[in-house]
Coordinates of C-alpha atoms in Angstrom, one line a residue:
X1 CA -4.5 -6.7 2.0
X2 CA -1.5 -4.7 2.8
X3 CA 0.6 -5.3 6.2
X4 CA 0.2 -3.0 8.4
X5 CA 3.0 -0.3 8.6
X6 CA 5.9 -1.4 10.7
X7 CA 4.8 -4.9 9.6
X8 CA 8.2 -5.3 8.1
X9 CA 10.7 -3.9 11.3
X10 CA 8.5 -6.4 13.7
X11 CA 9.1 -9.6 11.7
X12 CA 12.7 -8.6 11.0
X13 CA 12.9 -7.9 15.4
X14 CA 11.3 -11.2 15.6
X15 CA 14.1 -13.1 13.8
X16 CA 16.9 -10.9 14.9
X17 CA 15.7 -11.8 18.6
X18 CA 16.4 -16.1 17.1
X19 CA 19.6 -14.8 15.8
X20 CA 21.0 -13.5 18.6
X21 CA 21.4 -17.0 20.5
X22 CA 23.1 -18.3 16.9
X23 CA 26.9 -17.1 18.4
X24 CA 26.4 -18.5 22.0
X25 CA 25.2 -21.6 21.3
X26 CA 27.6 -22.0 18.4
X27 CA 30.2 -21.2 21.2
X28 CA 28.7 -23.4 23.5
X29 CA 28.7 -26.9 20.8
X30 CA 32.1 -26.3 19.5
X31 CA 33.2 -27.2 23.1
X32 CA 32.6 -30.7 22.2
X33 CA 31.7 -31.0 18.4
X34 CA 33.5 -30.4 15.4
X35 CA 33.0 -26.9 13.7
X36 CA 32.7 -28.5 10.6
X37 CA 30.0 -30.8 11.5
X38 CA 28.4 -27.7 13.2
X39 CA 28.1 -25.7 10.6
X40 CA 27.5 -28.5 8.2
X41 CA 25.3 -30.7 10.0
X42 CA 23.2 -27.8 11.7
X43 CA 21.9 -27.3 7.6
X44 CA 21.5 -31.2 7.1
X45 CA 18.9 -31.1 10.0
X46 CA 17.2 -28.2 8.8
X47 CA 16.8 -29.5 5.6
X48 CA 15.3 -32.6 6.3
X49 CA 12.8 -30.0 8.4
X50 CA 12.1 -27.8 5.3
X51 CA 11.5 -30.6 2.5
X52 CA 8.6 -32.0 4.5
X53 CA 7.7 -28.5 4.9
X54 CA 7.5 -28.0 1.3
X55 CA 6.0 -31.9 0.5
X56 CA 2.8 -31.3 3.0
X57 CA 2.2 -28.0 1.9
X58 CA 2.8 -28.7 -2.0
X59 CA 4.7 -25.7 -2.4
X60 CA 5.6 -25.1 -6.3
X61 CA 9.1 -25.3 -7.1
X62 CA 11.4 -22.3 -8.2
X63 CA 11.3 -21.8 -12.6
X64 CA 14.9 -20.7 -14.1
X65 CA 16.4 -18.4 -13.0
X66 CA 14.6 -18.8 -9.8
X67 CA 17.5 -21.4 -9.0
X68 CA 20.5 -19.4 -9.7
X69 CA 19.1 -16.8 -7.1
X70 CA 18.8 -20.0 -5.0
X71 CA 22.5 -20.9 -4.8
X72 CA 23.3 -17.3 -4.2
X73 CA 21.0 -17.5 -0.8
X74 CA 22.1 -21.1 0.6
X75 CA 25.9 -19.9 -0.7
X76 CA 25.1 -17.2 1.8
X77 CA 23.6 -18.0 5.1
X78 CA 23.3 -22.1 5.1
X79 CA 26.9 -22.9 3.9
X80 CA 29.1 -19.6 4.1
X81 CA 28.0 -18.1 7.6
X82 CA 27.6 -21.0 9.1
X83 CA 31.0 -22.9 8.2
X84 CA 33.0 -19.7 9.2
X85 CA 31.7 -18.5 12.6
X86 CA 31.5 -22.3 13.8
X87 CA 35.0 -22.4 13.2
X88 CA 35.8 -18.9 14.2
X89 CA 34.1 -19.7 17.6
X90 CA 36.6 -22.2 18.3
X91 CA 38.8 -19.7 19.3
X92 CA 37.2 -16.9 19.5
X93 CA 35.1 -15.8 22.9
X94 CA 31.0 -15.2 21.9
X95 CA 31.0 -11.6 22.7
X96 CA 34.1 -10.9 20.3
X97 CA 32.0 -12.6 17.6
X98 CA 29.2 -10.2 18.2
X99 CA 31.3 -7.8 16.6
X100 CA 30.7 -9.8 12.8
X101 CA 27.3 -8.9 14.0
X102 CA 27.7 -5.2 14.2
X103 CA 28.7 -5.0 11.3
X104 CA 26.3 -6.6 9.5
X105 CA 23.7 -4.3 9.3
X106 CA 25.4 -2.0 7.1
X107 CA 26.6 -4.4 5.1
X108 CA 22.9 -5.8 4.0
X109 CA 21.6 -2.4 3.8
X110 CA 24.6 -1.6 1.2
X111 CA 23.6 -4.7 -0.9
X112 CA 20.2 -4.7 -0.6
X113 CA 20.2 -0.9 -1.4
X114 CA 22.1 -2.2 -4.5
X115 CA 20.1 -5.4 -5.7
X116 CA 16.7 -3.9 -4.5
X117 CA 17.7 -0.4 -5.9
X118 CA 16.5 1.3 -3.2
X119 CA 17.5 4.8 -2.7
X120 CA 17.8 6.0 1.4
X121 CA 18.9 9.4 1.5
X122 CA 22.4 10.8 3.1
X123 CA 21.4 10.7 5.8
X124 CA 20.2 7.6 6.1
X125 CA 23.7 6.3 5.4
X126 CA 25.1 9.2 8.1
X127 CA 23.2 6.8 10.9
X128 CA 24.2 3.8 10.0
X129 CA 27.1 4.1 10.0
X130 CA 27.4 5.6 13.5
X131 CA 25.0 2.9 14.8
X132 CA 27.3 0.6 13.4
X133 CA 30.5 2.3 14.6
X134 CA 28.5 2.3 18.4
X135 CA 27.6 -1.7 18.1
X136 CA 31.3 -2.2 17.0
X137 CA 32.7 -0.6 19.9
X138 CA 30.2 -1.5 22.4
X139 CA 31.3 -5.2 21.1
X140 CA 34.6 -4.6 21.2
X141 CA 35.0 -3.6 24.5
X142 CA 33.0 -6.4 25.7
X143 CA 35.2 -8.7 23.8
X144 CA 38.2 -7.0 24.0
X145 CA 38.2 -5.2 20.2
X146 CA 40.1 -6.5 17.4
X147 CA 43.7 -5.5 18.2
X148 CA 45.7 -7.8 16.4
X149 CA 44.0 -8.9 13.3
X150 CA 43.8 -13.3 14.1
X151 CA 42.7 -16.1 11.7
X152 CA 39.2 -16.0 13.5
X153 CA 38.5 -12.5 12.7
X154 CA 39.0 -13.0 9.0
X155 CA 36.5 -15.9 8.8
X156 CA 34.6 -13.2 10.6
X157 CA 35.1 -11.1 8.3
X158 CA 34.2 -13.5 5.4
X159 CA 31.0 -14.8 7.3
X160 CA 29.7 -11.4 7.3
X161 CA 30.0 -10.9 4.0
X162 CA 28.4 -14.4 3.6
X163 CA 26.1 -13.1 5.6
X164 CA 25.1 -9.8 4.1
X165 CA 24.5 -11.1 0.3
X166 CA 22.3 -14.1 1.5
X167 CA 20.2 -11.3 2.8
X168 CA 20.0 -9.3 0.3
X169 CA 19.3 -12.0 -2.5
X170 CA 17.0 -13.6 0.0
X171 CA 14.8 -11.1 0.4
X172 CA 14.6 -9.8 -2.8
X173 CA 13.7 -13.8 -3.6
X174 CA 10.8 -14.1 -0.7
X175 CA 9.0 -11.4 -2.7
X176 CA 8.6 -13.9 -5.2
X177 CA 9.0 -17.4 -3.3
X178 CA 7.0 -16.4 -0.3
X179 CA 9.6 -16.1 3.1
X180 CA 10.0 -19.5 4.9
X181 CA 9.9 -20.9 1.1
X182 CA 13.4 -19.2 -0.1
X183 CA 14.8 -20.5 2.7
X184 CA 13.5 -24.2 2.4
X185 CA 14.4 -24.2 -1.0
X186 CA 17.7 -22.8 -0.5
X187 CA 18.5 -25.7 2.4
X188 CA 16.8 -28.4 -0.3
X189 CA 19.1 -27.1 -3.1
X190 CA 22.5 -27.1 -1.1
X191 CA 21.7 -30.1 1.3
X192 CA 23.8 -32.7 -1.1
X193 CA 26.6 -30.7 0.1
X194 CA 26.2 -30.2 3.4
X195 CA 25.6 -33.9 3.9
X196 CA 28.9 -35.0 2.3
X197 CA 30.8 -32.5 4.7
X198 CA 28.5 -34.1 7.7
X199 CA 29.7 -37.4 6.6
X200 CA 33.6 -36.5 6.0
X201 CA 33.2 -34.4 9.3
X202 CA 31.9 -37.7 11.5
X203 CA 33.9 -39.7 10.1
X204 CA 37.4 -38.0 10.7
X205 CA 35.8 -37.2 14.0
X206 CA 33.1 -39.1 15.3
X207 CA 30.5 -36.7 17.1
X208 CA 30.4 -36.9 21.1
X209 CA 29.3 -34.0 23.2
X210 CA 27.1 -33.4 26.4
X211 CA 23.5 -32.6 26.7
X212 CA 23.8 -29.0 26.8
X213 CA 26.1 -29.3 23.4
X214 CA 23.7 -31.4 21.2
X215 CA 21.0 -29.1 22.7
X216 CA 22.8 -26.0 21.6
X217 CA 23.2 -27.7 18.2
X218 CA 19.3 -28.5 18.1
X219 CA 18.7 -24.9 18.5
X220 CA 21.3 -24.2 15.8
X221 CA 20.1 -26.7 13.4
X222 CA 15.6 -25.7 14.0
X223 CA 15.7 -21.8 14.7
X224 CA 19.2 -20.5 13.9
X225 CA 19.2 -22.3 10.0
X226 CA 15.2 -22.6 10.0
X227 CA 12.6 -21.2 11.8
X228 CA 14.3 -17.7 12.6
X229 CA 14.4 -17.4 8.4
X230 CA 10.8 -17.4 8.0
X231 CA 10.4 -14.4 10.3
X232 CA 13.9 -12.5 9.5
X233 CA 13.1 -13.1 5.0
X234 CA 8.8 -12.2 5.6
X235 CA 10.4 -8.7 7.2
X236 CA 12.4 -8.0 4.5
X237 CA 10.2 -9.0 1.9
X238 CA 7.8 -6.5 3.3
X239 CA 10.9 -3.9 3.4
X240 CA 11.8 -1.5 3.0
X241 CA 15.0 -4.2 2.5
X242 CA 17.7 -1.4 4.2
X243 CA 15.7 -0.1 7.1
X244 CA 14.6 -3.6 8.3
X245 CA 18.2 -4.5 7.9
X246 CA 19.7 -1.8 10.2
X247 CA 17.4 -3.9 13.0
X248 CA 20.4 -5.9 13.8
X249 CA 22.1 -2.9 15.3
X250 CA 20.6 -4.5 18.3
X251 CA 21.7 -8.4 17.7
X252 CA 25.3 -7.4 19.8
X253 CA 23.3 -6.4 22.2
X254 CA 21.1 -9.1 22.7
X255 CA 24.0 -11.8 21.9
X256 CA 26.6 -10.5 24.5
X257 CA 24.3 -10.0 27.0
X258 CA 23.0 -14.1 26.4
X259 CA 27.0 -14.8 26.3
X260 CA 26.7 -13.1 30.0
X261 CA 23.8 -15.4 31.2
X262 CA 24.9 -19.4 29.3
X263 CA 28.4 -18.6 29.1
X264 CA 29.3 -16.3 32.4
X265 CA 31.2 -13.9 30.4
X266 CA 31.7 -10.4 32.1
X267 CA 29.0 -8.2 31.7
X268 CA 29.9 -4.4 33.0
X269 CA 28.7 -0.6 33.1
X270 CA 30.0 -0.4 29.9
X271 CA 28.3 -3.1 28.3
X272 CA 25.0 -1.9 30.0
X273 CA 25.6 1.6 28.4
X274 CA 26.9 1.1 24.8
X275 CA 23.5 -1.6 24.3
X276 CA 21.9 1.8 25.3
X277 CA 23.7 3.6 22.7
X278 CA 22.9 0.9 19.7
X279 CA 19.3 0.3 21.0
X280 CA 18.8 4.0 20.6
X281 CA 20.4 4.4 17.4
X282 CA 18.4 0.8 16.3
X283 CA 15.0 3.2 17.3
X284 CA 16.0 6.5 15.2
X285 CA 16.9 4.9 11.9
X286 CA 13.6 2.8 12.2
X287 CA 11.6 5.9 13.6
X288 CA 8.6 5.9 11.4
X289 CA 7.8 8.8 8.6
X290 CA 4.4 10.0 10.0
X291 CA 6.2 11.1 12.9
X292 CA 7.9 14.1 11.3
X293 CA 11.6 14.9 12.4
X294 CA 14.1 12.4 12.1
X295 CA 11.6 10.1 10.7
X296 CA 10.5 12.1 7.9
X297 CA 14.3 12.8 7.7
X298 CA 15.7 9.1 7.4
X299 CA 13.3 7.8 4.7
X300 CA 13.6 11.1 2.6
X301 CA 9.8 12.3 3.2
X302 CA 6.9 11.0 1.2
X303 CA 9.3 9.4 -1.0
X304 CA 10.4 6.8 1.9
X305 CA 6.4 6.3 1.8
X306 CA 6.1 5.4 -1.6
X307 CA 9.2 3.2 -1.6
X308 CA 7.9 1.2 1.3
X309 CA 4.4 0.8 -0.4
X310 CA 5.6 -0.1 -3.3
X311 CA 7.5 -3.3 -2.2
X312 CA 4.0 -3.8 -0.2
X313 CA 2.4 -3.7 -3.5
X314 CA 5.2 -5.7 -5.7
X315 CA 5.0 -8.6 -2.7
X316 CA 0.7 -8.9 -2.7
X317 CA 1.4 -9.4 -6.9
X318 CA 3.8 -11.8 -6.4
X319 CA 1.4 -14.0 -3.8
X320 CA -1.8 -13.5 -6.1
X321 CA 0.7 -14.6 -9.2
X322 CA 1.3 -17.3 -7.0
X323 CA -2.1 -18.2 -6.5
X324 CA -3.9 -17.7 -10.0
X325 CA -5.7 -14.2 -8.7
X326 CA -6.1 -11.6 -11.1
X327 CA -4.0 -8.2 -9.6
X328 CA -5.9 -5.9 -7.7
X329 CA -8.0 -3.1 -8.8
X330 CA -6.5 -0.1 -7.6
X331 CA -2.8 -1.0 -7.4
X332 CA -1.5 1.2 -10.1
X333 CA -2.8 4.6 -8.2
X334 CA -1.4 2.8 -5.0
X335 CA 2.1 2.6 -6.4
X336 CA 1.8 5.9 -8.2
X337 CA 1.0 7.6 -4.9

């Protein structure tokens, strides 16, 4: 059975809305734990979570090449994203790190154009980048923009780009691995590593923080690292990989305004109005392509269509491959449609 259309933008919503907590409550640990042990630690916990995840449910593991692809994703978003914002966040206010946010949309879409070879039109690209240009400035007026260029807005920088090609690889992946899977197997796979920097971390600096610090790094280490990947991969699995992507137009939004409520940072007119601005633009790249217009517009027509079906059909021939089912009568006039 297909998902229903618009299954993939609601999953990808779901974990952009676990997301957007990630930068607070990264802001609000480093306050009394070390970045390193943070980041590092965050993916030890989750770990643990996902390889009794993968032991009850006697999940198969990944076949050649399978691991390679594996590396790429925990290189990505359990060590590389992690690592860098924790210790860009030491400095750097939450609502000025929204801005790696903002600019992570485009970069998935870019990659996952690329490694899905997915082809949105012009103007597809057109909107993106002004919804990205809008979520930078709304961020960076919140946050008081980039001016000089610091040491925390290159790891910024970096974790983006971290970011964007765990992403991208990951989602490509759950087509094959199933969603919460790739990213199970992608904590499993770089979990030796993360321990040892846990270990070198508490050691040079044994970990002591409040209540509200170990609880922020809970959050970190279940939804941020686990839980919010099984929603954020199943939406991009379903794809298509660079509409669901540009869904995080609204993670600024959501993040500065959470900075406003846990950490009391300023929250103006301005604010108010430029999460307006990305929300909207968030809604007209997404706008579906039965509604004419701008949606027919965005995903190039029927072709958008077709696209979008055919990663429905390539996912429901990966899950009956995984399950021994023979494919689907019908599937080839589906994807020829």
């Amino acid at each position: 059975m297909l998902p229903p259309p618009g299954a993939g933008l609601g999953w990808g919503l779901l974990g952009v809305v676990a997301f957007s907590f990630t930068v607070p409550f990264t802001r609000v640990a480093v306050g009394g734990l070390s970045p390193l042990f943070i980041g590092a630690g965050r993916a030890v916990v989750a770990a643990l979570l996902a390889a009794a995840a993968l032991a009850l449910t006697r999940q198969p593991r990944p076949r050649g090449g399978q691991w390679a692809r594996l590396a790429v994703v925990a290189g990505g978003v359990v060590v590389g994203f992690p690592v860098l914002t924790s210790y860009a966040l030491t400095t750097a206010p939450a609502g000025h790190g929204a801005v790696v946010v903002a600019l992570l949309p485009v970069a998935t879409a870019v990659l996952a154009a690329a490694r899905g070879k997915e082809r949105p039109p012009a103007s597809f690209w057109v909107l993106s980048a002004v919804g990205a240009l809008a979520a930078l400035v709304f961020a960076s007026v919140q946050g008081g923009g980039f001016g000089r260029l610091h040491w925390s807005d290159l790891l910024l920088f970096g974790a983006v780009v971290a970011a964007a090609i765990g992403y991208a690889e990951g989602g490509l992946l759950a087509r094959e691995l199933g969603s919460w899977q790739t990213v199970s197997w992608a904590l499993v796979l770089a979990a030796p590593l993360m321990t040892a920097l846990t270990v070198a971390s508490a050691v040079q600096r044994p970990p002591s923080g409040t209540a509200a610090q170990w609880a922020a790094f809970g959050y970190l280490a279940v939804v941020s690292m686990f839980l919010g990947f099984f929603a954020w991969y199943r939406g991009l699995a379903i794809g298509p990989m660079a509409r669901v992507s540009q869904v995080q137009l609204v993670q600024p939004v959501m993040t500065i305004s959470w900075a406003a409520v846990l950490l009391h940072e300023e929250l103006t007119w301005p604010t108010v109005i430029g999460g307006a601005v990305v929300i909207t633009s968030a809604a007209v790249l997404n706008c579906p392509p039965s509604s004419g217009g701008l949606g027919r517009l965005l995903v190039g027509g029927t072709r958008g269509v077709s696209r979008r079906s055919k990663s429905m059909i390539d996912e429901r021939r990966a899950v009956n491959h995984r399950r021994g089912l023979a494919e689907p009568s019908g599937s080839t006039s589906e994807q020829g449609s």
